[in-house]
Coordinates of C-alpha atoms and ligand atoms in Angstrom, one line a residue:
M86 CA -129.3 64.0 0.7
R87 CA -130.8 60.4 0.8
S88 CA -129.8 58.2 -2.0
V89 CA -132.4 57.8 -4.7
T90 CA -133.1 55.6 -7.7
Y91 CA -133.2 58.2 -10.4
L92 CA -135.3 57.0 -13.4
D93 CA -136.2 60.5 -14.7
N94 CA -133.4 61.2 -17.1
N95 CA -135.7 62.6 -19.7
A96 CA -136.6 65.4 -17.3
T97 CA -133.0 66.2 -16.6
T98 CA -129.7 64.4 -15.9
Q99 CA -127.0 64.7 -13.2
L100 CA -123.8 66.6 -14.0
A101 CA -121.0 64.3 -15.3
P102 CA -118.1 64.7 -12.8
E103 CA -115.9 65.6 -15.8
V104 CA -118.3 68.5 -16.6
L105 CA -118.1 69.8 -13.1
D106 CA -114.3 69.6 -13.2
V107 CA -114.2 71.9 -16.2
M108 CA -116.8 74.2 -14.9
V109 CA -115.5 75.0 -11.4
P110 CA -112.2 76.5 -12.4
L111 CA -113.9 78.6 -15.1
L112 CA -116.5 79.9 -12.6
R113 CA -113.7 80.8 -10.1
D114 CA -110.9 82.0 -12.3
G115 CA -111.9 82.0 -16.0
Y116 CA -114.3 85.0 -15.7
G117 CA -113.1 86.8 -18.8
N118 CA -115.7 87.9 -21.3
P119 CA -115.1 86.0 -24.6
S120 CA -115.6 89.4 -26.5
S121 CA -112.8 91.2 -24.5
I122 CA -109.5 91.5 -26.2
H123 CA -107.3 91.2 -23.1
E124 CA -105.7 87.9 -22.1
L125 CA -108.6 86.7 -19.9
G126 CA -111.0 87.5 -22.7
R127 CA -108.9 85.7 -25.3
N128 CA -108.6 82.6 -23.0
A129 CA -112.4 82.7 -22.6
A130 CA -112.9 82.9 -26.4
K131 CA -110.6 79.9 -26.8
V132 CA -112.6 77.9 -24.3
L133 CA -115.8 78.9 -26.1
E134 CA -114.6 77.8 -29.5
E135 CA -113.3 74.5 -28.2
A136 CA -116.7 73.8 -26.8
R137 CA -118.3 74.7 -30.1
G138 CA -116.1 72.3 -31.8
R139 CA -117.0 69.5 -29.4
V140 CA -120.7 70.1 -29.8
A141 CA -120.3 70.3 -33.6
T142 CA -118.5 67.0 -33.6
L143 CA -121.3 65.3 -31.8
A144 CA -123.8 66.9 -34.2
G145 CA -121.7 65.9 -37.2
C146 CA -121.6 69.5 -38.6
R147 CA -119.3 72.5 -38.9
E148 CA -118.4 74.6 -35.9
E149 CA -119.9 77.7 -37.4
E150 CA -123.3 76.0 -37.6
I151 CA -123.6 75.8 -33.8
L152 CA -125.2 78.7 -32.0
F153 CA -125.1 78.6 -28.2
T154 CA -128.4 79.5 -26.4
S155 CA -129.7 79.5 -22.9
C156 CA -132.1 76.4 -23.2
G157 CA -133.8 74.1 -25.6
T158 CA -136.8 76.3 -25.4
E159 CA -134.8 79.3 -26.6
S160 CA -133.4 77.2 -29.5
I161 CA -136.8 76.1 -30.6
H162 CA -138.2 79.7 -30.4
T163 CA -135.2 81.1 -32.3
A164 CA -135.6 78.5 -35.1
I165 CA -139.4 79.0 -35.5
Q166 CA -139.2 82.8 -35.3
S167 CA -136.3 82.9 -37.7
A168 CA -138.1 80.7 -40.2
L169 CA -141.2 83.0 -40.0
A170 CA -139.1 86.1 -40.4
I171 CA -137.3 84.9 -43.5
D172 CA -140.5 85.1 -45.6
P173 CA -143.2 87.2 -43.8
D174 CA -145.8 86.3 -46.5
K175 CA -145.7 82.6 -45.4
R176 CA -148.0 82.4 -42.4
H177 CA -148.7 78.6 -42.1
I178 CA -146.8 76.2 -39.8
V179 CA -147.0 72.4 -39.8
T180 CA -146.4 70.7 -36.5
T181 CA -147.7 67.6 -34.6
A182 CA -150.1 67.0 -31.7
V183 CA -147.3 65.4 -29.5
E184 CA -144.7 68.2 -29.4
H185 CA -143.1 69.5 -26.2
S186 CA -144.9 72.5 -24.6
A187 CA -142.1 74.8 -25.7
T188 CA -143.4 74.3 -29.3
I189 CA -147.1 74.0 -28.5
R190 CA -147.2 77.2 -26.4
L191 CA -145.4 79.2 -29.1
C192 CA -147.7 77.9 -31.9
E193 CA -150.7 78.8 -29.8
H194 CA -149.3 82.3 -29.3
L195 CA -148.6 82.6 -33.1
A196 CA -152.2 81.3 -33.9
Q197 CA -153.5 84.3 -31.8
R198 CA -151.4 86.6 -34.0
G199 CA -152.9 85.3 -37.2
Y200 CA -150.7 82.4 -38.2
E201 CA -152.4 79.2 -39.3
I202 CA -151.2 76.1 -37.5
T203 CA -151.7 72.5 -38.8
S204 CA -151.2 70.1 -35.9
L205 CA -150.8 66.6 -37.4
P206 CA -152.3 63.6 -35.5
V207 CA -150.4 60.4 -34.6
D208 CA -151.6 56.8 -34.5
S209 CA -152.0 54.7 -31.3
S210 CA -148.3 53.9 -31.3
G211 CA -147.3 57.6 -31.6
R212 CA -146.4 57.4 -35.3
L213 CA -146.8 60.0 -37.9
D214 CA -148.4 59.4 -41.3
L215 CA -145.8 60.8 -43.8
E216 CA -148.3 61.0 -46.6
Q217 CA -150.5 63.2 -44.4
L218 CA -147.4 65.3 -43.5
A219 CA -146.6 65.8 -47.2
A220 CA -150.2 66.7 -48.0
A221 CA -150.3 69.3 -45.2
I222 CA -147.4 71.3 -46.6
R223 CA -148.7 74.2 -48.7
P224 CA -147.1 77.0 -50.8
D225 CA -147.6 79.4 -47.9
T226 CA -146.0 77.0 -45.3
A227 CA -143.1 78.8 -43.7
L228 CA -142.0 75.8 -41.6
V229 CA -142.4 72.3 -40.5
T230 CA -141.4 71.9 -36.8
L231 CA -141.5 68.5 -35.0
L232 CA -139.7 66.3 -32.6
W233 CA -137.0 63.7 -33.3
A234 CA -137.7 61.8 -30.1
N235 CA -140.8 62.2 -28.0
N236 CA -139.9 63.2 -24.4
E237 CA -142.8 61.2 -22.9
T238 CA -142.8 57.9 -24.9
G239 CA -139.3 58.0 -26.5
V240 CA -141.0 57.3 -29.9
L241 CA -138.8 58.5 -32.8
F242 CA -140.1 60.2 -35.9
P243 CA -138.3 59.2 -39.1
I244 CA -136.4 62.5 -39.5
P245 CA -134.3 61.6 -42.6
E246 CA -137.4 60.7 -44.6
I247 CA -139.3 63.8 -43.2
A248 CA -136.3 66.0 -44.1
E249 CA -136.5 64.8 -47.7
I250 CA -140.3 65.4 -48.0
V251 CA -139.9 68.9 -46.5
K252 CA -137.1 69.7 -48.9
R253 CA -139.0 68.5 -51.9
K254 CA -141.8 70.8 -50.9
K255 CA -139.3 73.7 -50.6
T256 CA -140.1 74.4 -47.0
L257 CA -138.0 74.8 -43.9
L258 CA -137.7 72.2 -41.2
H259 CA -136.9 72.6 -37.5
V260 CA -136.2 69.4 -35.5
D261 CA -136.6 69.4 -31.8
A262 CA -133.8 67.0 -31.0
V263 CA -133.6 67.9 -27.3
Q264 CA -134.2 64.3 -26.3
A265 CA -132.4 62.7 -29.3
F266 CA -129.2 64.7 -29.2
G267 CA -126.4 62.6 -27.7
K268 CA -128.5 59.5 -27.8
L269 CA -128.7 58.9 -31.6
P270 CA -125.6 59.2 -33.8
L271 CA -126.0 62.4 -35.9
A272 CA -124.3 63.5 -39.2
L273 CA -126.1 66.8 -39.8
G274 CA -123.6 67.8 -42.4
E275 CA -124.9 65.0 -44.6
T276 CA -128.6 65.9 -44.2
D277 CA -130.9 68.6 -45.5
I278 CA -132.1 69.7 -42.0
P279 CA -132.1 73.5 -41.7
F280 CA -132.5 73.9 -37.9
L281 CA -132.1 71.5 -35.0
S282 CA -132.4 72.2 -31.3
A283 CA -130.4 70.4 -28.5
S284 CA -130.1 71.1 -24.7
G285 CA -127.2 70.5 -22.4
H286 CA -129.1 69.3 -19.3
K287 CA -130.4 66.2 -21.1
I288 CA -126.8 65.0 -21.6
H289 CA -125.2 65.5 -18.2
A290 CA -124.2 69.2 -18.7
A291 CA -125.6 72.0 -16.6
K292 CA -129.1 73.5 -16.9
G293 CA -129.3 76.8 -18.8
V294 CA -127.1 75.9 -21.8
A295 CA -128.2 74.7 -25.1
A296 CA -127.5 74.8 -28.9
L297 CA -129.2 75.5 -32.1
Y298 CA -127.8 74.0 -35.3
I299 CA -128.3 76.3 -38.2
N300 CA -127.4 74.8 -41.6
R301 CA -124.9 77.2 -43.2
R302 CA -126.9 77.3 -46.4
V303 CA -130.0 78.6 -44.6
K304 CA -130.9 82.3 -44.0
F305 CA -131.1 83.2 -40.3
V306 CA -132.8 86.0 -38.5
P307 CA -131.7 86.4 -34.8
L308 CA -134.2 86.4 -31.9
L309 CA -131.9 88.3 -29.5
R310 CA -130.0 91.0 -31.3
G311 CA -126.4 91.8 -30.3
S312 CA -122.9 91.3 -31.3
Q313 CA -122.1 88.0 -29.7
E314 CA -122.2 84.6 -31.6
N315 CA -121.2 86.4 -34.8
G316 CA -124.2 88.7 -34.5
R317 CA -126.6 85.7 -34.3
R318 CA -127.4 85.9 -30.6
G319 CA -126.8 88.9 -28.3
G320 CA -125.9 88.2 -24.7
T321 CA -122.6 87.4 -23.0
Q322 CA -122.1 83.6 -23.3
N323 CA -122.5 81.4 -20.2
L324 CA -118.9 80.3 -20.6
A325 CA -118.5 77.7 -17.8
S326 CA -121.8 76.0 -18.7
I327 CA -120.9 76.0 -22.4
A328 CA -117.4 74.5 -21.7
G329 CA -119.2 71.8 -19.6
F330 CA -121.6 71.2 -22.5
G331 CA -118.6 70.6 -24.8
V332 CA -117.2 68.0 -22.4
A333 CA -120.7 66.4 -22.0
A334 CA -120.9 66.2 -25.8
D335 CA -117.5 64.4 -25.9
L336 CA -118.7 62.0 -23.3
A337 CA -122.0 61.4 -25.1
R338 CA -120.1 60.6 -28.2
Q339 CA -117.9 58.0 -26.4
H340 CA -121.1 56.3 -25.0
I341 CA -123.3 56.6 -28.0
N342 CA -123.0 52.9 -29.0
N343 CA -123.1 51.6 -25.4
R344 CA -126.0 49.1 -25.2
Q345 CA -126.1 49.0 -21.4
I346 CA -129.0 51.5 -21.1
L347 CA -131.0 49.6 -23.7
E348 CA -130.4 46.3 -21.8
W349 CA -131.5 47.9 -18.5
R350 CA -134.6 49.4 -20.0
N351 CA -135.6 46.1 -21.8
A352 CA -135.0 44.0 -18.7
F353 CA -137.0 46.5 -16.6
E354 CA -139.9 46.5 -19.1
E355 CA -140.0 42.7 -19.4
N356 CA -140.1 42.5 -15.6
M357 CA -142.9 45.0 -15.3
L358 CA -145.0 43.2 -18.0
S359 CA -144.6 39.8 -16.5
V360 CA -145.0 40.7 -12.8
I361 CA -147.7 43.3 -12.9
P362 CA -151.1 42.4 -14.3
G363 CA -152.7 45.2 -16.4
C364 CA -149.3 46.7 -17.3
R365 CA -148.9 47.9 -20.9
V366 CA -146.2 49.7 -22.8
N367 CA -147.3 53.0 -24.4
G368 CA -145.9 53.8 -27.8
D369 CA -144.0 52.1 -30.6
R370 CA -141.6 49.6 -29.1
T371 CA -139.4 49.4 -32.2
N372 CA -138.6 53.0 -33.1
R373 CA -138.0 54.3 -29.7
L374 CA -135.2 55.9 -27.6
A375 CA -133.2 53.1 -25.8
N376 CA -133.6 54.7 -22.4
T377 CA -137.4 55.4 -22.2
S378 CA -140.2 53.2 -20.9
N379 CA -143.7 54.7 -20.7
L380 CA -146.0 52.2 -19.0
S381 CA -149.7 52.3 -18.0
F382 CA -150.9 50.4 -15.0
E383 CA -154.6 49.6 -15.3
G384 CA -156.7 51.0 -12.5
V385 CA -153.9 53.1 -10.9
E386 CA -153.8 56.9 -10.7
S387 CA -150.2 57.9 -11.7
E388 CA -150.1 60.9 -9.3
G389 CA -150.7 58.5 -6.3
A390 CA -148.1 56.1 -7.6
L391 CA -145.6 59.0 -8.1
I392 CA -146.0 60.0 -4.5
L393 CA -145.6 56.5 -3.1
L394 CA -142.6 55.8 -5.3
D395 CA -141.0 59.1 -4.3
K396 CA -141.4 58.1 -0.6
K397 CA -139.5 55.0 -1.4
G398 CA -136.8 57.0 -3.1
L399 CA -137.7 56.2 -6.7
C400 CA -137.9 59.2 -9.1
C401 CA -139.9 59.0 -12.3
S402 CA -142.6 61.1 -14.1
A403 CA -146.4 60.9 -14.5
G404 CA -148.1 60.8 -17.8
S405 CA -150.1 63.8 -16.6
A406 CA -149.5 67.2 -15.3
C407 CA -151.1 68.7 -12.2
T408 CA -152.2 72.3 -12.9
S409 CA -154.2 74.4 -10.3
G410 CA -155.2 71.2 -8.4
S411 CA -156.7 69.3 -11.4
I412 CA -154.9 66.5 -13.1
H413 CA -154.7 66.8 -16.9
P414 CA -153.9 63.6 -18.8
S415 CA -150.9 63.8 -21.0
H416 CA -151.6 65.5 -24.4
V417 CA -149.2 63.0 -26.0
L418 CA -151.1 59.9 -24.7
K419 CA -154.4 61.6 -25.5
A420 CA -153.2 62.3 -29.1
M421 CA -152.4 58.5 -29.3
G422 CA -156.1 57.9 -28.7
F423 CA -155.8 56.7 -25.1
S424 CA -158.7 57.1 -22.7
N425 CA -158.4 59.6 -19.8
E426 CA -158.1 56.6 -17.5
R427 CA -155.2 54.9 -19.4
A428 CA -153.4 58.3 -19.8
R429 CA -153.8 59.0 -16.1
A430 CA -152.6 55.5 -15.2
S431 CA -149.2 56.1 -17.0
L432 CA -145.7 56.6 -15.7
R433 CA -142.5 57.4 -17.6
F434 CA -139.3 55.8 -16.5
S435 CA -136.1 57.0 -18.2
F436 CA -132.7 55.5 -17.7
G437 CA -129.3 57.2 -17.9
R438 CA -125.7 56.0 -17.9
Y439 CA -125.2 56.8 -14.2
N440 CA -127.9 54.2 -13.3
S441 CA -126.7 50.8 -12.1
Q442 CA -127.8 47.2 -11.9
G443 CA -128.8 48.0 -8.4
D444 CA -131.2 50.7 -9.6
L445 CA -132.8 48.2 -11.9
A446 CA -133.2 45.7 -9.1
R447 CA -134.6 48.3 -6.8
A448 CA -137.2 49.5 -9.4
C449 CA -138.3 45.9 -10.0
E450 CA -138.7 45.4 -6.3
V451 CA -140.5 48.7 -5.4
I452 CA -142.8 49.4 -8.4
P453 CA -144.9 46.1 -8.2
S454 CA -145.5 46.6 -4.4
V455 CA -146.6 50.2 -4.9
I456 CA -149.0 49.3 -7.7
E457 CA -150.4 46.4 -5.6
K458 CA -150.8 48.8 -2.6
L459 CA -152.7 51.4 -4.7
R460 CA -154.9 48.8 -6.2
A461 CA -155.8 47.4 -2.8
L462 CA -156.7 50.9 -1.7
A463 CA -158.9 51.6 -4.8
P464 CA -162.6 52.1 -3.9
A465 CA -165.0 49.3 -4.7
G466 CA -166.3 49.7 -8.3
S467 CA -163.0 50.9 -9.7
P468 CA -161.9 49.3 -13.0
V469 CA -161.3 45.5 -12.7
I470 CA -157.7 44.5 -13.0
R471 CA -157.4 41.7 -15.5
A472 CA -154.4 39.3 -15.5
G473 CA -152.0 39.5 -18.5
K474 CA -150.4 42.2 -20.5
Ligands
PLP142 N1 -138.1 69.7 -26.2 C1 -138.1 68.5 -25.6 C2 -138.4 67.3 -26.4 C3 -137.8 68.4 -24.2 O1 -137.9 67.2 -23.7 C4 -137.5 69.6 -23.5 C5 -137.2 69.5 -22.1 O2 -137.8 68.7 -21.4 C6 -137.5 70.8 -24.2 C7 -137.7 70.8 -25.5 C8 -137.1 72.1 -23.5 O3 -135.7 72.1 -23.2 P1 -135.1 73.1 -22.1 O4 -135.6 72.5 -20.8 O5 -133.7 73.0 -22.2 O6 -135.7 74.4 -22.3

């Protein structure tokens, strides 16, 4: 495979070599079922519990509060469905307009089944109004479910304050921390968060392994019934991937205060803003993940930019999704009040710890030339590119 400059770490991350090293022998030799009582099974159970301990340490909670699942989406669905099952008379959910599709699609489905969904707006920086959040919670609200870090802009919601509000209102909270887990220090044992979702493939573990934190003081109703995971999730555990997730969690903890990624992202952004006229940062620049930069380039279609950047070996994401041949501007940027043009002119660059100074230099070399080329190709009458930020 040709070498690429990978700036799409919010989509997924490469496996850490240490993760692969623990997974391969388990896939080859460690095939015991953790529920079996023979030696191979007992060894597998030990591996499973060690991994649970490692993930719990990163989350700052007890081992028994970690449930292994197959993906972040499953964790989110399990938490939401569990909260609804605890009190079937409560049929109202509070969420936000900028959630991941895993939450949005489930809420749409629940709305069709008679649940009432309040989707809170955000301001032009992607921030939530906490007074509006408090006012939206009613006696029949079963759950508040929202992101910690937005996958498109990296903007952080103030979860500790939100957790206090939701607790005061005697409602359950689920936090989609799929992008925040392993990037922000967590001490869940010291918070009042009932449910929190995380996913392995965002922190250099394999795809298809994830976790749901379930506060031990909270009632839980399983989504997949069976005997595994203490009766909380049926299905034989994906042992090799779970062991890899444990190692990835240890590595994330070791790197959590490393400022290298923040320095690369900031240097990248400063370069883009000073070199490319009509380039703007999308979202709150203060309360944001250290690795994410969502930029709009005035007068440029992000799909075209993505294709040209891909040809030059640079991987990033567009602020829009192409479905059935038509381009939909990102719902996150639209919720921030952006015009279709600005939303369609946006690209997300997300750094990870396997990037290098060379990747930064390559991005700073390639992106301005691609934007210039696309602007030169734009038909007469396209929006005028003004100099400045
Ligand atoms: N939530 C957020 C914020 C995400 O970014 C993602 C994945 O991109 C998910 C949920 C879904 O996670 P998974 O791909 O593990 O199902």
